[in-house]
PDB file of C-alpha atoms in Angstrom:
ATOM      1  CA  ARG P   1       0.156   0.096   0.115  1.00 66.00           C
ATOM      2  CA  LEU P   2       2.903   2.229   0.791  1.00 74.00           C
ATOM      3  CA  VAL P   3       4.357   2.119  -2.818  1.00 72.00           C
ATOM      4  CA  GLN P   4       0.784   2.264  -4.387  1.00 76.00           C
ATOM      5  CA  ALA P   5       0.329   5.639  -2.164  1.00 82.00           C
ATOM      6  CA  TYR P   6       4.207   7.115  -3.173  1.00 80.00           C
ATOM      7  CA  LEU P   7       3.429   6.129  -7.088  1.00 80.00           C
ATOM      8  CA  ARG P   8      -0.050   7.612  -7.011  1.00 83.00           C
ATOM      9  CA  THR P   9       1.857  11.131  -6.684  1.00 87.00           C
ATOM     10  CA  CYS P  10       3.538  10.331  -9.748  1.00 87.00           C
ATOM     11  CA  PRO P  11       1.582  11.266 -12.494  1.00 89.00           C
ATOM     12  CA  CYS P  12       2.205   9.072 -15.730  1.00 90.00           C
ATOM     13  CA  GLU P  13       1.742   9.478 -19.478  1.00 93.00           C
ATOM     14  CA  LEU P  14       2.038   6.450 -21.962  1.00 94.00           C
ATOM     15  CA  VAL P  15       4.472   7.058 -24.952  1.00 96.00           C
ATOM     16  CA  ALA P  16       3.571   4.372 -27.343  1.00 96.00           C
ATOM     17  CA  SER P  17       2.077   4.076 -31.013  1.00 96.00           C
ATOM     18  CA  PRO P  18      -1.599   3.825 -31.528  1.00 95.00           C
ATOM     19  CA  GLU P  19      -1.714   0.189 -31.869  1.00 95.00           C
ATOM     20  CA  VAL P  20       0.318  -0.428 -29.022  1.00 95.00           C
ATOM     21  CA  ALA P  21      -1.780   1.617 -26.579  1.00 93.00           C
ATOM     22  CA  ARG P  22      -4.869  -0.374 -28.380  1.00 93.00           C
ATOM     23  CA  VAL P  23      -3.347  -3.878 -27.999  1.00 92.00           C
ATOM     24  CA  MET P  24      -2.432  -3.041 -23.978  1.00 92.00           C
ATOM     25  CA  ALA P  25      -5.907  -2.129 -23.658  1.00 90.00           C
ATOM     26  CA  LEU P  26      -7.574  -4.648 -25.545  1.00 89.00           C
ATOM     27  CA  GLY P  27      -5.481  -7.824 -26.066  1.00 84.00           C
ATOM     28  CA  PRO P  28      -4.425 -10.484 -27.149  1.00 92.00           C
ATOM     29  CA  PRO P  29      -2.064 -11.070 -24.259  1.00 95.00           C
ATOM     30  CA  VAL P  30       1.733 -10.079 -24.501  1.00 96.00           C
ATOM     31  CA  ILE P  31       4.926 -10.182 -23.084  1.00 97.00           C
ATOM     32  CA  TYR P  32       5.887  -6.906 -21.139  1.00 96.00           C
ATOM     33  CA  THR P  33       9.779  -6.700 -20.167  1.00 97.00           C
ATOM     34  CA  THR P  34      11.507  -4.080 -18.793  1.00 95.00           C
ATOM     35  CA  TRP P  35      15.434  -3.168 -17.517  1.00 95.00           C
ATOM     36  CA  HIS P  36      15.805  -3.977 -13.620  1.00 93.00           C
ATOM     37  CA  CYS P  37      16.717  -0.635 -12.810  1.00 93.00           C
ATOM     38  CA  HIS P  38      12.613   0.441 -13.901  1.00 92.00           C
ATOM     39  CA  LEU P  39      11.251  -2.665 -12.501  1.00 88.00           C
ATOM     40  CA  LEU P  40       9.052  -0.748  -9.681  1.00 86.00           C
ATOM     41  CA  SER P  41       7.111   1.820 -11.688  1.00 86.00           C
ATOM     42  CA  PRO P  42       5.913  -0.305 -14.592  1.00 89.00           C
ATOM     43  CA  LEU P  43       4.315  -2.408 -11.814  1.00 84.00           C
ATOM     44  CA  PHE P  44       2.109   0.207 -11.076  1.00 81.00           C
ATOM     45  CA  THR P  45       1.855   2.323 -14.242  1.00 84.00           C
ATOM     46  CA  VAL P  46       1.410  -0.706 -16.994  1.00 85.00           C
ATOM     47  CA  ARG P  47      -1.842  -1.411 -14.766  1.00 79.00           C
ATOM     48  CA  GLN P  48      -3.524   1.984 -15.786  1.00 81.00           C
ATOM     49  CA  PHE P  49      -3.733   1.369 -19.450  1.00 86.00           C
ATOM     50  CA  GLN P  50      -4.258  -2.380 -19.347  1.00 82.00           C
ATOM     51  CA  GLY P  51      -8.150  -2.034 -19.733  1.00 74.00           C
ATOM     52  CA  SER P  52     -10.154  -5.128 -17.959  1.00 76.00           C
ATOM     53  CA  HIS P  53      -7.467  -7.466 -18.857  1.00 80.00           C
ATOM     54  CA  PRO P  54      -6.862 -10.330 -16.272  1.00 83.00           C
ATOM     55  CA  PRO P  55      -3.803  -9.800 -13.900  1.00 83.00           C
ATOM     56  CA  THR P  56      -0.175  -9.985 -15.563  1.00 92.00           C
ATOM     57  CA  VAL P  57       1.985 -13.064 -14.505  1.00 95.00           C
ATOM     58  CA  LEU P  58       5.346 -11.936 -13.430  1.00 95.00           C
ATOM     59  CA  MET P  59       8.495 -14.056 -12.468  1.00 93.00           C
ATOM     60  CA  ALA P  60      10.430 -12.996  -9.541  1.00 91.00           C
ATOM     61  CA  SER P  61      13.570 -14.368  -8.183  1.00 88.00           C
ATOM     62  CA  PRO P  62      13.497 -16.785  -5.098  1.00 86.00           C
ATOM     63  CA  SER P  63      16.242 -14.202  -3.721  1.00 86.00           C
ATOM     64  CA  ARG P  64      15.088 -11.938  -0.748  1.00 84.00           C
ATOM     65  CA  ASP P  65      14.805  -8.826  -2.992  1.00 83.00           C
ATOM     66  CA  GLY P  66      12.700 -10.731  -5.578  1.00 85.00           C
ATOM     67  CA  GLU P  67      10.514 -11.911  -2.685  1.00 89.00           C
ATOM     68  CA  PHE P  68      10.049  -8.054  -1.768  1.00 86.00           C
ATOM     69  CA  ILE P  69       9.077  -7.320  -5.164  1.00 87.00           C
ATOM     70  CA  ALA P  70       6.852 -10.167  -5.711  1.00 91.00           C
ATOM     71  CA  GLN P  71       5.110  -9.200  -2.264  1.00 90.00           C
ATOM     72  CA  VAL P  72       4.720  -5.390  -4.030  1.00 87.00           C
ATOM     73  CA  ALA P  73       3.311  -7.038  -7.017  1.00 89.00           C
ATOM     74  CA  ARG P  74       0.984  -9.215  -5.227  1.00 91.00           C
ATOM     75  CA  GLY P  75      -0.303  -6.262  -3.133  1.00 86.00           C
ATOM     76  CA  LEU P  76      -1.070  -4.605  -7.004  1.00 84.00           C
ATOM     77  CA  GLY P  77      -3.114  -7.614  -7.851  1.00 86.00           C
ATOM     78  CA  PHE P  78      -0.321  -9.522 -10.165  1.00 90.00           C
ATOM     79  CA  THR P  79       0.573 -13.417 -10.225  1.00 93.00           C
ATOM     80  CA  VAL P  80       3.822 -13.889  -9.130  1.00 95.00           C
ATOM     81  CA  LEU P  81       5.801 -17.294 -10.375  1.00 95.00           C
ATOM     82  CA  SER P  82       9.110 -17.962  -8.526  1.00 90.00           C
ATOM     83  CA  GLY P  83      12.122 -18.292 -10.689  1.00 87.00           C
ATOM     84  CA  SER P  84      15.419 -17.269 -11.844  1.00 79.00           C
ATOM     85  CA  ARG P  85      18.319 -18.204 -14.424  1.00 77.00           C
ATOM     86  CA  ARG P  86      19.954 -20.105 -11.644  1.00 77.00           C
ATOM     87  CA  LYS P  87      17.034 -21.344  -9.838  1.00 79.00           C
ATOM     88  CA  GLY P  88      13.746 -23.103 -11.763  1.00 77.00           C
ATOM     89  CA  GLY P  89      13.722 -20.458 -14.338  1.00 84.00           C
ATOM     90  CA  VAL P  90      12.847 -23.141 -17.162  1.00 89.00           C
ATOM     91  CA  GLN P  91      10.389 -24.612 -15.127  1.00 92.00           C
ATOM     92  CA  THR P  92       8.600 -21.073 -14.119  1.00 93.00           C
ATOM     93  CA  LEU P  93       9.151 -20.368 -18.160  1.00 94.00           C
ATOM     94  CA  ARG P  94       6.888 -23.300 -18.697  1.00 95.00           C
ATOM     95  CA  GLN P  95       4.292 -22.220 -15.846  1.00 96.00           C
ATOM     96  CA  MET P  96       4.203 -18.891 -17.687  1.00 96.00           C
ATOM     97  CA  SER P  97       3.671 -20.397 -21.023  1.00 97.00           C
ATOM     98  CA  ASP P  98       0.565 -21.849 -19.616  1.00 97.00           C
ATOM     99  CA  TRP P  99      -0.928 -18.894 -18.240  1.00 97.00           C
ATOM    100  CA  PHE P 100      -0.140 -16.998 -21.642  1.00 97.00           C
ATOM    101  CA  ARG P 101      -2.071 -19.720 -23.442  1.00 96.00           C
ATOM    102  CA  ARG P 102      -5.093 -18.889 -21.024  1.00 95.00           C
ATOM    103  CA  GLY P 103      -5.347 -15.383 -22.149  1.00 94.00           C
ATOM    104  CA  TYR P 104      -2.682 -13.458 -19.405  1.00 95.00           C
ATOM    105  CA  SER P 105      -0.079 -11.459 -20.316  1.00 95.00           C
ATOM    106  CA  CYS P 106       3.314 -11.920 -18.924  1.00 96.00           C
ATOM    107  CA  GLY P 107       5.949  -9.837 -17.537  1.00 95.00           C
ATOM    108  CA  LEU P 108       9.982 -10.692 -16.958  1.00 94.00           C
ATOM    109  CA  ILE P 109      13.088  -8.555 -16.533  1.00 93.00           C
ATOM    110  CA  ALA P 110      15.106  -8.081 -19.744  1.00 95.00           C
ATOM    111  CA  ASP P 111      18.352  -7.895 -18.061  1.00 94.00           C
ATOM    112  CA  GLY P 112      17.593 -10.930 -15.369  1.00 88.00           C
ATOM    113  CA  SER P 113      17.643 -10.934 -11.597  1.00 83.00           C
ATOM    114  CA  ARG P 114      21.514 -10.570 -11.615  1.00 83.00           C
ATOM    115  CA  GLY P 115      22.447  -8.509 -14.946  1.00 84.00           C
ATOM    116  CA  PRO P 116      24.885  -7.492 -16.011  1.00 93.00           C
ATOM    117  CA  ALA P 117      22.620  -4.282 -16.317  1.00 94.00           C
ATOM    118  CA  ARG P 118      20.883  -3.302 -19.575  1.00 94.00           C
ATOM    119  CA  VAL P 119      22.305  -6.601 -21.305  1.00 95.00           C
ATOM    120  CA  ALA P 120      18.986  -8.507 -22.418  1.00 95.00           C
ATOM    121  CA  GLN P 121      19.089 -12.209 -21.393  1.00 94.00           C
ATOM    122  CA  LYS P 122      16.996 -14.849 -23.800  1.00 94.00           C
ATOM    123  CA  GLY P 123      14.127 -15.470 -21.036  1.00 94.00           C
ATOM    124  CA  PRO P 124      11.607 -13.203 -22.410  1.00 96.00           C
ATOM    125  CA  LEU P 125      12.831 -14.468 -26.104  1.00 97.00           C
ATOM    126  CA  TYR P 126      12.311 -18.067 -25.126  1.00 97.00           C
ATOM    127  CA  LEU P 127       8.686 -17.404 -23.621  1.00 97.00           C
ATOM    128  CA  ALA P 128       8.007 -15.469 -26.946  1.00 98.00           C
ATOM    129  CA  ARG P 129       9.046 -18.408 -29.073  1.00 97.00           C
ATOM    130  CA  GLU P 130       7.208 -20.774 -27.271  1.00 97.00           C
ATOM    131  CA  THR P 131       3.829 -18.840 -26.888  1.00 97.00           C
ATOM    132  CA  GLN P 132       4.073 -16.908 -30.228  1.00 97.00           C
ATOM    133  CA  GLY P 133       3.639 -13.944 -28.387  1.00 96.00           C
ATOM    134  CA  ALA P 134       4.668 -10.301 -28.929  1.00 97.00           C
ATOM    135  CA  ILE P 135       7.174  -8.805 -26.654  1.00 97.00           C
ATOM    136  CA  LEU P 136       6.515  -5.525 -25.840  1.00 97.00           C
ATOM    137  CA  PRO P 137       9.623  -3.819 -24.398  1.00 97.00           C
ATOM    138  CA  VAL P 138       8.939  -1.084 -21.590  1.00 96.00           C
ATOM    139  CA  ALA P 139      11.163   2.089 -20.171  1.00 94.00           C
ATOM    140  CA  VAL P 140      10.897   4.472 -17.572  1.00 93.00           C
ATOM    141  CA  ALA P 141      11.701   8.076 -18.008  1.00 94.00           C
ATOM    142  CA  THR P 142      11.573  10.674 -15.587  1.00 91.00           C
ATOM    143  CA  ARG P 143      13.816  13.689 -14.536  1.00 86.00           C
ATOM    144  CA  LEU P 144      13.280  13.758 -10.757  1.00 91.00           C
ATOM    145  CA  LYS P 145      14.511  10.526  -9.622  1.00 93.00           C
ATOM    146  CA  LEU P 146      17.260   8.651  -6.910  1.00 92.00           C
ATOM    147  CA  THR P 147      19.681   6.513  -8.600  1.00 94.00           C
ATOM    148  CA  PHE P 148      21.282   3.950  -6.257  1.00 94.00           C
ATOM    149  CA  ASN P 149      24.516   2.531  -6.116  1.00 95.00           C
ATOM    150  CA  THR P 150      23.165  -1.145  -7.174  1.00 92.00           C
ATOM    151  CA  TRP P 151      24.455  -3.431  -9.891  1.00 92.00           C
ATOM    152  CA  ASP P 152      21.385  -2.190 -11.629  1.00 94.00           C
ATOM    153  CA  ARG P 153      21.712   1.516 -10.786  1.00 94.00           C
ATOM    154  CA  PHE P 154      18.048   1.235  -9.712  1.00 92.00           C
ATOM    155  CA  GLU P 155      15.840   4.224  -9.882  1.00 92.00           C
ATOM    156  CA  LEU P 156      13.076   5.325  -8.004  1.00 90.00           C
ATOM    157  CA  PRO P 157      11.194   8.724  -9.066  1.00 91.00           C
ATOM    158  CA  MET P 158      10.528  11.330  -6.816  1.00 90.00           C
ATOM    159  CA  PRO P 159       7.264  12.358  -5.646  1.00 88.00           C
ATOM    160  CA  LEU P 160       5.209  14.854  -7.631  1.00 88.00           C
ATOM    161  CA  GLY P 161       7.590  13.724 -10.518  1.00 87.00           C
ATOM    162  CA  ARG P 162       6.164  13.149 -13.856  1.00 91.00           C
ATOM    163  CA  ILE P 163       6.531   9.443 -15.367  1.00 92.00           C
ATOM    164  CA  ALA P 164       6.524   8.657 -19.032  1.00 94.00           C
ATOM    165  CA  LEU P 165       6.157   4.932 -19.726  1.00 94.00           C
ATOM    166  CA  LEU P 166       7.777   3.904 -22.883  1.00 96.00           C
ATOM    167  CA  VAL P 167       6.348   1.089 -24.733  1.00 96.00           C
ATOM    168  CA  GLY P 168       8.188   0.039 -27.764  1.00 96.00           C
ATOM    169  CA  ASP P 169       6.635  -1.530 -30.995  1.00 96.00           C
ATOM    170  CA  PRO P 170       6.272  -5.280 -30.677  1.00 96.00           C
ATOM    171  CA  LEU P 171       8.977  -7.666 -31.354  1.00 97.00           C
ATOM    172  CA  ARG P 172       8.307 -11.216 -32.700  1.00 97.00           C
ATOM    173  CA  VAL P 173      10.292 -14.362 -32.145  1.00 97.00           C
ATOM    174  CA  TRP P 174       9.650 -17.148 -34.679  1.00 97.00           C
ATOM    175  CA  PRO P 175      10.056 -20.735 -33.957  1.00 96.00           C
ATOM    176  CA  GLU P 176      12.935 -20.868 -36.390  1.00 96.00           C
ATOM    177  CA  ASP P 177      14.631 -18.070 -34.630  1.00 97.00           C
ATOM    178  CA  ARG P 178      17.547 -20.141 -33.000  1.00 95.00           C
ATOM    179  CA  GLY P 179      21.473 -19.913 -32.612  1.00 95.00           C
ATOM    180  CA  PRO P 180      22.305 -16.610 -34.641  1.00 96.00           C
ATOM    181  CA  ALA P 181      18.678 -15.363 -35.372  1.00 97.00           C
ATOM    182  CA  LEU P 182      17.823 -15.878 -31.721  1.00 97.00           C
ATOM    183  CA  GLU P 183      20.928 -13.682 -30.761  1.00 96.00           C
ATOM    184  CA  ASP P 184      19.812 -10.987 -33.440  1.00 97.00           C
ATOM    185  CA  LYS P 185      16.718 -10.670 -31.794  1.00 97.00           C
ATOM    186  CA  ARG P 186      18.219 -10.426 -28.463  1.00 96.00           C
ATOM    187  CA  ARG P 187      20.177  -7.614 -29.427  1.00 96.00           C
ATOM    188  CA  GLU P 188      17.263  -6.108 -31.207  1.00 95.00           C
ATOM    189  CA  LEU P 189      15.509  -6.465 -27.762  1.00 95.00           C
ATOM    190  CA  GLU P 190      18.566  -4.908 -26.111  1.00 91.00           C
ATOM    191  CA  PHE P 191      18.592  -1.710 -28.194  1.00 81.00           C
TER     192      PHE P 191
END
């Protein structure tokens, strides 16, 4: 509740093409991904633009920090599955695929739970290839923010600071995207 009250003080503007805004509001389900440093703001702000979709299913690391974010996300109405690259991530991606096929959008951190920062990992790509869902990359921009001295340079918007939620065009990963073709998609997601 404290996080909700805090972020409610920050007006948010969606910066996306009309097609992306329509998909966010009306469907079909998508795979959201953002950098680890931005993960708090989209938990609150993406929901403002999702219409009446069922809650997004998220993956959170089974670490202490991951559990904190999981508690915040559950408080905001998200379904949270536990997993990371080193702890049950493959099984969690399978579970997320099942949720996706039942009509739920999914969310994964692009640079994973341990980084390196702003280097895209392949989890979102694997999920997109398995489900044939579109990846919507999400970034957050705000002038008034605290940047923490952590591995990801975590950003916390300051109260009353305006937030721009930047949502890029859909990225598709096809069944034949493997090896070098998947690496090309990873680079495309990263930039």
